[in-house]
């Protein structure tokens, strides 16, 4: 699947859905830096894409960048609230609380 998405990108197709798919694929493989790059591009296309913010935070956390993870989740929380995405809102609120506990 990743190969076909990369081919689409190489052909000049570039949008939030494609970037989300690439980010998710790389996150699943543990290639967190590549995942974060694609999620950054995804939210650049669509700042209201709360699922992308959520996974962007996870990618940053996996890279050990707690500040970037926090920033992604805070922006994602705002996007989820505006968009009415209650599930993503709850999940990111939990991630932020866990991050706060780890920081203490």
Short mmCIF file of N, CA and C in Angstrom, two decimals:
data_model
loop_
_atom_site.label_atom_id
_atom_site.label_comp_id
_atom_site.label_asym_id
_atom_site.label_seq_id
_atom_site.Cartn_x
_atom_site.Cartn_y
_atom_site.Cartn_z
N UNK A 1 0.82 -1.20 0.00
CA UNK A 1 0.00 0.00 0.00
C UNK A 1 0.86 1.26 0.00
N UNK A 2 1.88 1.28 0.85
CA UNK A 2 2.75 2.46 0.91
C UNK A 2 3.39 2.74 -0.44
N UNK A 3 3.77 1.67 -1.12
CA UNK A 3 4.43 1.83 -2.42
C UNK A 3 3.51 2.54 -3.42
N UNK A 4 2.24 2.15 -3.44
CA UNK A 4 1.31 2.78 -4.38
C UNK A 4 1.05 4.24 -4.00
N UNK A 5 1.01 4.54 -2.69
CA UNK A 5 0.83 5.93 -2.25
C UNK A 5 2.05 6.77 -2.62
N UNK A 6 3.23 6.20 -2.45
CA UNK A 6 4.45 6.92 -2.82
C UNK A 6 4.48 7.19 -4.32
N UNK A 7 4.00 6.23 -5.12
CA UNK A 7 3.94 6.42 -6.58
C UNK A 7 2.99 7.56 -6.94
N UNK A 8 1.85 7.62 -6.25
CA UNK A 8 0.90 8.71 -6.49
C UNK A 8 1.56 10.06 -6.18
N UNK A 9 2.27 10.12 -5.07
CA UNK A 9 2.95 11.34 -4.67
C UNK A 9 3.99 11.74 -5.71
N UNK A 10 4.73 10.74 -6.20
CA UNK A 10 5.76 10.99 -7.22
C UNK A 10 5.15 11.51 -8.52
N UNK A 11 3.91 11.11 -8.79
CA UNK A 11 3.22 11.57 -10.01
C UNK A 11 2.62 12.97 -9.86
N UNK A 12 2.75 13.53 -8.66
CA UNK A 12 2.26 14.89 -8.46
C UNK A 12 0.95 14.99 -7.71
N UNK A 13 0.38 13.86 -7.33
CA UNK A 13 -0.83 13.88 -6.51
C UNK A 13 -0.39 14.22 -5.09
N UNK A 14 -1.00 15.23 -4.51
CA UNK A 14 -0.61 15.60 -3.15
C UNK A 14 -1.81 16.25 -2.47
N UNK A 15 -2.31 15.61 -1.43
CA UNK A 15 -3.45 16.15 -0.69
C UNK A 15 -3.44 15.59 0.72
N UNK A 16 -4.35 16.06 1.54
CA UNK A 16 -4.36 15.65 2.95
C UNK A 16 -4.59 14.15 3.11
N UNK A 17 -5.49 13.58 2.32
CA UNK A 17 -5.79 12.16 2.45
C UNK A 17 -4.59 11.29 2.10
N UNK A 18 -3.89 11.65 1.03
CA UNK A 18 -2.70 10.91 0.62
C UNK A 18 -1.62 11.02 1.70
N UNK A 19 -1.41 12.22 2.21
CA UNK A 19 -0.39 12.42 3.24
C UNK A 19 -0.75 11.68 4.52
N UNK A 20 -2.05 11.65 4.85
CA UNK A 20 -2.48 10.91 6.04
C UNK A 20 -2.17 9.42 5.86
N UNK A 21 -2.49 8.88 4.71
CA UNK A 21 -2.22 7.47 4.43
C UNK A 21 -0.74 7.14 4.52
N UNK A 22 0.09 8.01 3.96
CA UNK A 22 1.54 7.80 4.04
C UNK A 22 2.03 7.89 5.49
N UNK A 23 1.54 8.90 6.20
CA UNK A 23 1.94 9.06 7.60
C UNK A 23 1.56 7.85 8.43
N UNK A 24 0.34 7.37 8.25
CA UNK A 24 -0.14 6.21 9.01
C UNK A 24 0.68 4.97 8.67
N UNK A 25 0.96 4.79 7.38
CA UNK A 25 1.75 3.63 6.96
C UNK A 25 3.14 3.64 7.57
N UNK A 26 3.79 4.80 7.54
CA UNK A 26 5.13 4.89 8.12
C UNK A 26 5.10 4.78 9.64
N UNK A 27 4.07 5.32 10.28
CA UNK A 27 3.94 5.20 11.73
C UNK A 27 3.79 3.73 12.11
N UNK A 28 2.98 3.00 11.36
CA UNK A 28 2.79 1.57 11.62
C UNK A 28 4.09 0.78 11.48
N UNK A 29 4.98 1.25 10.60
CA UNK A 29 6.27 0.58 10.40
C UNK A 29 7.33 1.04 11.41
N UNK A 30 6.97 2.03 12.23
CA UNK A 30 7.93 2.55 13.20
C UNK A 30 8.89 3.56 12.60
N UNK A 31 8.60 4.02 11.38
CA UNK A 31 9.43 5.05 10.75
C UNK A 31 8.84 6.41 11.12
N UNK A 32 9.08 6.79 12.36
CA UNK A 32 8.39 7.92 12.97
C UNK A 32 8.76 9.27 12.37
N UNK A 33 9.99 9.45 11.95
CA UNK A 33 10.39 10.73 11.35
C UNK A 33 9.67 10.94 10.02
N UNK A 34 9.61 9.88 9.21
CA UNK A 34 8.89 9.98 7.93
C UNK A 34 7.40 10.20 8.18
N UNK A 35 6.88 9.50 9.18
CA UNK A 35 5.46 9.64 9.52
C UNK A 35 5.16 11.09 9.91
N UNK A 36 5.99 11.65 10.78
CA UNK A 36 5.78 13.03 11.24
C UNK A 36 5.81 14.00 10.07
N UNK A 37 6.73 13.78 9.15
CA UNK A 37 6.85 14.66 7.97
C UNK A 37 5.54 14.65 7.16
N UNK A 38 4.99 13.46 6.94
CA UNK A 38 3.75 13.37 6.16
C UNK A 38 2.55 13.94 6.92
N UNK A 39 2.50 13.71 8.23
CA UNK A 39 1.39 14.28 9.01
C UNK A 39 1.48 15.80 9.05
N UNK A 40 2.70 16.34 9.11
CA UNK A 40 2.88 17.81 9.07
C UNK A 40 2.30 18.36 7.77
N UNK A 41 2.61 17.69 6.67
CA UNK A 41 2.09 18.13 5.37
C UNK A 41 0.57 17.99 5.32
N UNK A 42 0.06 16.91 5.93
CA UNK A 42 -1.38 16.66 5.95
C UNK A 42 -2.11 17.80 6.65
N UNK A 43 -1.66 18.19 7.84
CA UNK A 43 -2.34 19.26 8.57
C UNK A 43 -2.07 20.62 7.92
N UNK A 44 -1.02 20.69 7.12
CA UNK A 44 -0.79 21.90 6.33
C UNK A 44 -1.89 22.07 5.28
N UNK A 45 -2.29 20.96 4.68
CA UNK A 45 -3.40 20.98 3.73
C UNK A 45 -4.73 21.23 4.43
N UNK A 46 -4.91 20.56 5.58
CA UNK A 46 -6.20 20.62 6.28
C UNK A 46 -5.97 20.74 7.79
N UNK A 47 -5.90 21.98 8.29
CA UNK A 47 -5.65 22.18 9.73
C UNK A 47 -6.74 21.64 10.64
N UNK A 48 -7.89 21.25 10.09
CA UNK A 48 -8.99 20.72 10.90
C UNK A 48 -8.95 19.19 10.98
N UNK A 49 -7.94 18.57 10.40
CA UNK A 49 -7.84 17.10 10.32
C UNK A 49 -7.37 16.56 11.68
N UNK A 50 -8.31 16.39 12.60
CA UNK A 50 -7.95 16.04 13.98
C UNK A 50 -7.25 14.69 14.09
N UNK A 51 -7.61 13.73 13.25
CA UNK A 51 -6.94 12.42 13.31
C UNK A 51 -5.46 12.55 12.94
N UNK A 52 -5.16 13.45 12.02
CA UNK A 52 -3.76 13.67 11.63
C UNK A 52 -2.98 14.33 12.77
N UNK A 53 -3.61 15.29 13.45
CA UNK A 53 -2.94 15.92 14.60
C UNK A 53 -2.65 14.87 15.67
N UNK A 54 -3.62 13.99 15.90
CA UNK A 54 -3.46 12.96 16.92
C UNK A 54 -2.25 12.07 16.60
N UNK A 55 -2.16 11.60 15.36
CA UNK A 55 -1.07 10.71 14.99
C UNK A 55 0.25 11.46 14.84
N UNK A 56 0.19 12.74 14.49
CA UNK A 56 1.41 13.56 14.45
C UNK A 56 2.01 13.62 15.86
N UNK A 57 1.16 13.82 16.84
CA UNK A 57 1.63 13.82 18.23
C UNK A 57 2.26 12.49 18.61
N UNK A 58 1.64 11.39 18.18
CA UNK A 58 2.20 10.07 18.49
C UNK A 58 3.56 9.88 17.84
N UNK A 59 3.70 10.35 16.60
CA UNK A 59 4.99 10.23 15.91
C UNK A 59 6.06 11.03 16.64
N UNK A 60 5.72 12.25 17.04
CA UNK A 60 6.68 13.08 17.78
C UNK A 60 7.05 12.44 19.12
N UNK A 61 6.06 11.89 19.79
CA UNK A 61 6.32 11.25 21.07
C UNK A 61 7.27 10.06 20.88
N UNK A 62 7.04 9.28 19.84
CA UNK A 62 7.90 8.13 19.55
C UNK A 62 9.33 8.57 19.24
N UNK A 63 9.47 9.78 18.72
CA UNK A 63 10.80 10.33 18.44
C UNK A 63 11.44 10.96 19.67
N UNK A 64 10.67 10.99 20.77
CA UNK A 64 11.18 11.56 22.01
C UNK A 64 11.03 13.07 22.10
N UNK A 65 10.27 13.65 21.19
CA UNK A 65 10.07 15.10 21.18
C UNK A 65 8.75 15.44 21.86
N UNK A 66 8.80 15.53 23.19
CA UNK A 66 7.58 15.75 23.97
C UNK A 66 6.95 17.11 23.71
N UNK A 67 7.78 18.13 23.48
CA UNK A 67 7.24 19.47 23.21
C UNK A 67 6.46 19.49 21.91
N UNK A 68 6.99 18.84 20.88
CA UNK A 68 6.30 18.79 19.59
C UNK A 68 5.03 17.95 19.68
N UNK A 69 5.07 16.88 20.47
CA UNK A 69 3.88 16.04 20.67
C UNK A 69 2.79 16.87 21.35
N UNK A 70 3.19 17.60 22.40
CA UNK A 70 2.22 18.46 23.11
C UNK A 70 1.60 19.48 22.16
N UNK A 71 2.44 20.12 21.38
CA UNK A 71 1.95 21.14 20.45
C UNK A 71 0.96 20.55 19.45
N UNK A 72 1.29 19.38 18.91
CA UNK A 72 0.39 18.73 17.95
C UNK A 72 -0.94 18.39 18.60
N UNK A 73 -0.89 17.83 19.80
CA UNK A 73 -2.13 17.44 20.48
C UNK A 73 -2.95 18.65 20.89
N UNK A 74 -2.30 19.72 21.30
CA UNK A 74 -3.06 20.93 21.66
C UNK A 74 -3.76 21.50 20.43
N UNK A 75 -3.05 21.53 19.30
CA UNK A 75 -3.68 22.02 18.07
C UNK A 75 -4.78 21.06 17.61
N UNK A 76 -4.52 19.77 17.78
CA UNK A 76 -5.50 18.76 17.40
C UNK A 76 -6.75 18.83 18.26
N UNK A 77 -6.56 19.12 19.54
CA UNK A 77 -7.68 19.27 20.46
C UNK A 77 -8.58 20.41 20.00
N UNK A 78 -7.97 21.50 19.63
CA UNK A 78 -8.73 22.66 19.13
C UNK A 78 -9.47 22.30 17.83
N UNK A 79 -8.77 21.61 16.92
CA UNK A 79 -9.40 21.20 15.66
C UNK A 79 -10.57 20.25 15.91
N UNK A 80 -10.38 19.32 16.85
CA UNK A 80 -11.44 18.36 17.16
C UNK A 80 -12.66 19.06 17.75
N UNK A 81 -12.42 20.05 18.62
CA UNK A 81 -13.54 20.79 19.23
C UNK A 81 -14.32 21.54 18.16
N UNK A 82 -13.61 22.23 17.28
CA UNK A 82 -14.26 23.01 16.23
C UNK A 82 -15.03 22.09 15.28
N UNK A 83 -14.45 20.94 15.02
CA UNK A 83 -15.02 19.99 14.05
C UNK A 83 -16.09 19.10 14.67
N UNK A 84 -16.15 19.08 16.01
CA UNK A 84 -17.13 18.22 16.69
C UNK A 84 -16.71 16.77 16.75
N UNK A 85 -15.41 16.51 16.66
CA UNK A 85 -14.88 15.15 16.69
C UNK A 85 -14.60 14.77 18.15
N UNK A 86 -15.65 14.32 18.82
CA UNK A 86 -15.58 14.06 20.27
C UNK A 86 -14.57 12.96 20.62
N UNK A 87 -14.50 11.90 19.81
CA UNK A 87 -13.60 10.79 20.12
C UNK A 87 -12.14 11.25 20.07
N UNK A 88 -11.76 11.94 19.01
CA UNK A 88 -10.38 12.44 18.90
C UNK A 88 -10.08 13.42 20.02
N UNK A 89 -11.07 14.23 20.37
CA UNK A 89 -10.90 15.20 21.46
C UNK A 89 -10.58 14.48 22.77
N UNK A 90 -11.35 13.43 23.08
CA UNK A 90 -11.12 12.67 24.30
C UNK A 90 -9.75 12.02 24.30
N UNK A 91 -9.38 11.40 23.18
CA UNK A 91 -8.10 10.70 23.10
C UNK A 91 -6.93 11.66 23.31
N UNK A 92 -6.97 12.81 22.64
CA UNK A 92 -5.86 13.75 22.76
C UNK A 92 -5.80 14.37 24.16
N UNK A 93 -6.94 14.56 24.80
CA UNK A 93 -6.96 15.06 26.17
C UNK A 93 -6.27 14.06 27.10
N UNK A 94 -6.51 12.77 26.87
CA UNK A 94 -5.87 11.73 27.66
C UNK A 94 -4.36 11.72 27.41
N UNK A 95 -3.96 11.83 26.12
CA UNK A 95 -2.52 11.85 25.79
C UNK A 95 -1.83 13.03 26.49
N UNK A 96 -2.48 14.18 26.51
CA UNK A 96 -1.89 15.37 27.15
C UNK A 96 -1.76 15.17 28.66
N UNK A 97 -2.76 14.54 29.27
CA UNK A 97 -2.69 14.27 30.71
C UNK A 97 -1.53 13.32 31.02
N UNK A 98 -1.34 12.30 30.18
CA UNK A 98 -0.24 11.35 30.38
C UNK A 98 1.10 12.08 30.25
N UNK A 99 1.17 12.98 29.28
CA UNK A 99 2.40 13.74 29.06
C UNK A 99 2.68 14.62 30.29
N UNK A 100 1.63 15.22 30.84
CA UNK A 100 1.79 16.05 32.04
C UNK A 100 2.31 15.23 33.22
N UNK A 101 1.77 14.01 33.37
CA UNK A 101 2.21 13.15 34.48
C UNK A 101 3.66 12.74 34.30
N UNK A 102 4.07 12.47 33.07
CA UNK A 102 5.47 12.08 32.81
C UNK A 102 6.42 13.23 33.09
N UNK A 103 5.96 14.44 32.89
CA UNK A 103 6.81 15.64 33.07
C UNK A 103 7.07 15.96 34.53
N UNK A 104 6.25 15.40 35.42
CA UNK A 104 6.38 15.72 36.85
C UNK A 104 7.51 14.96 37.50
#
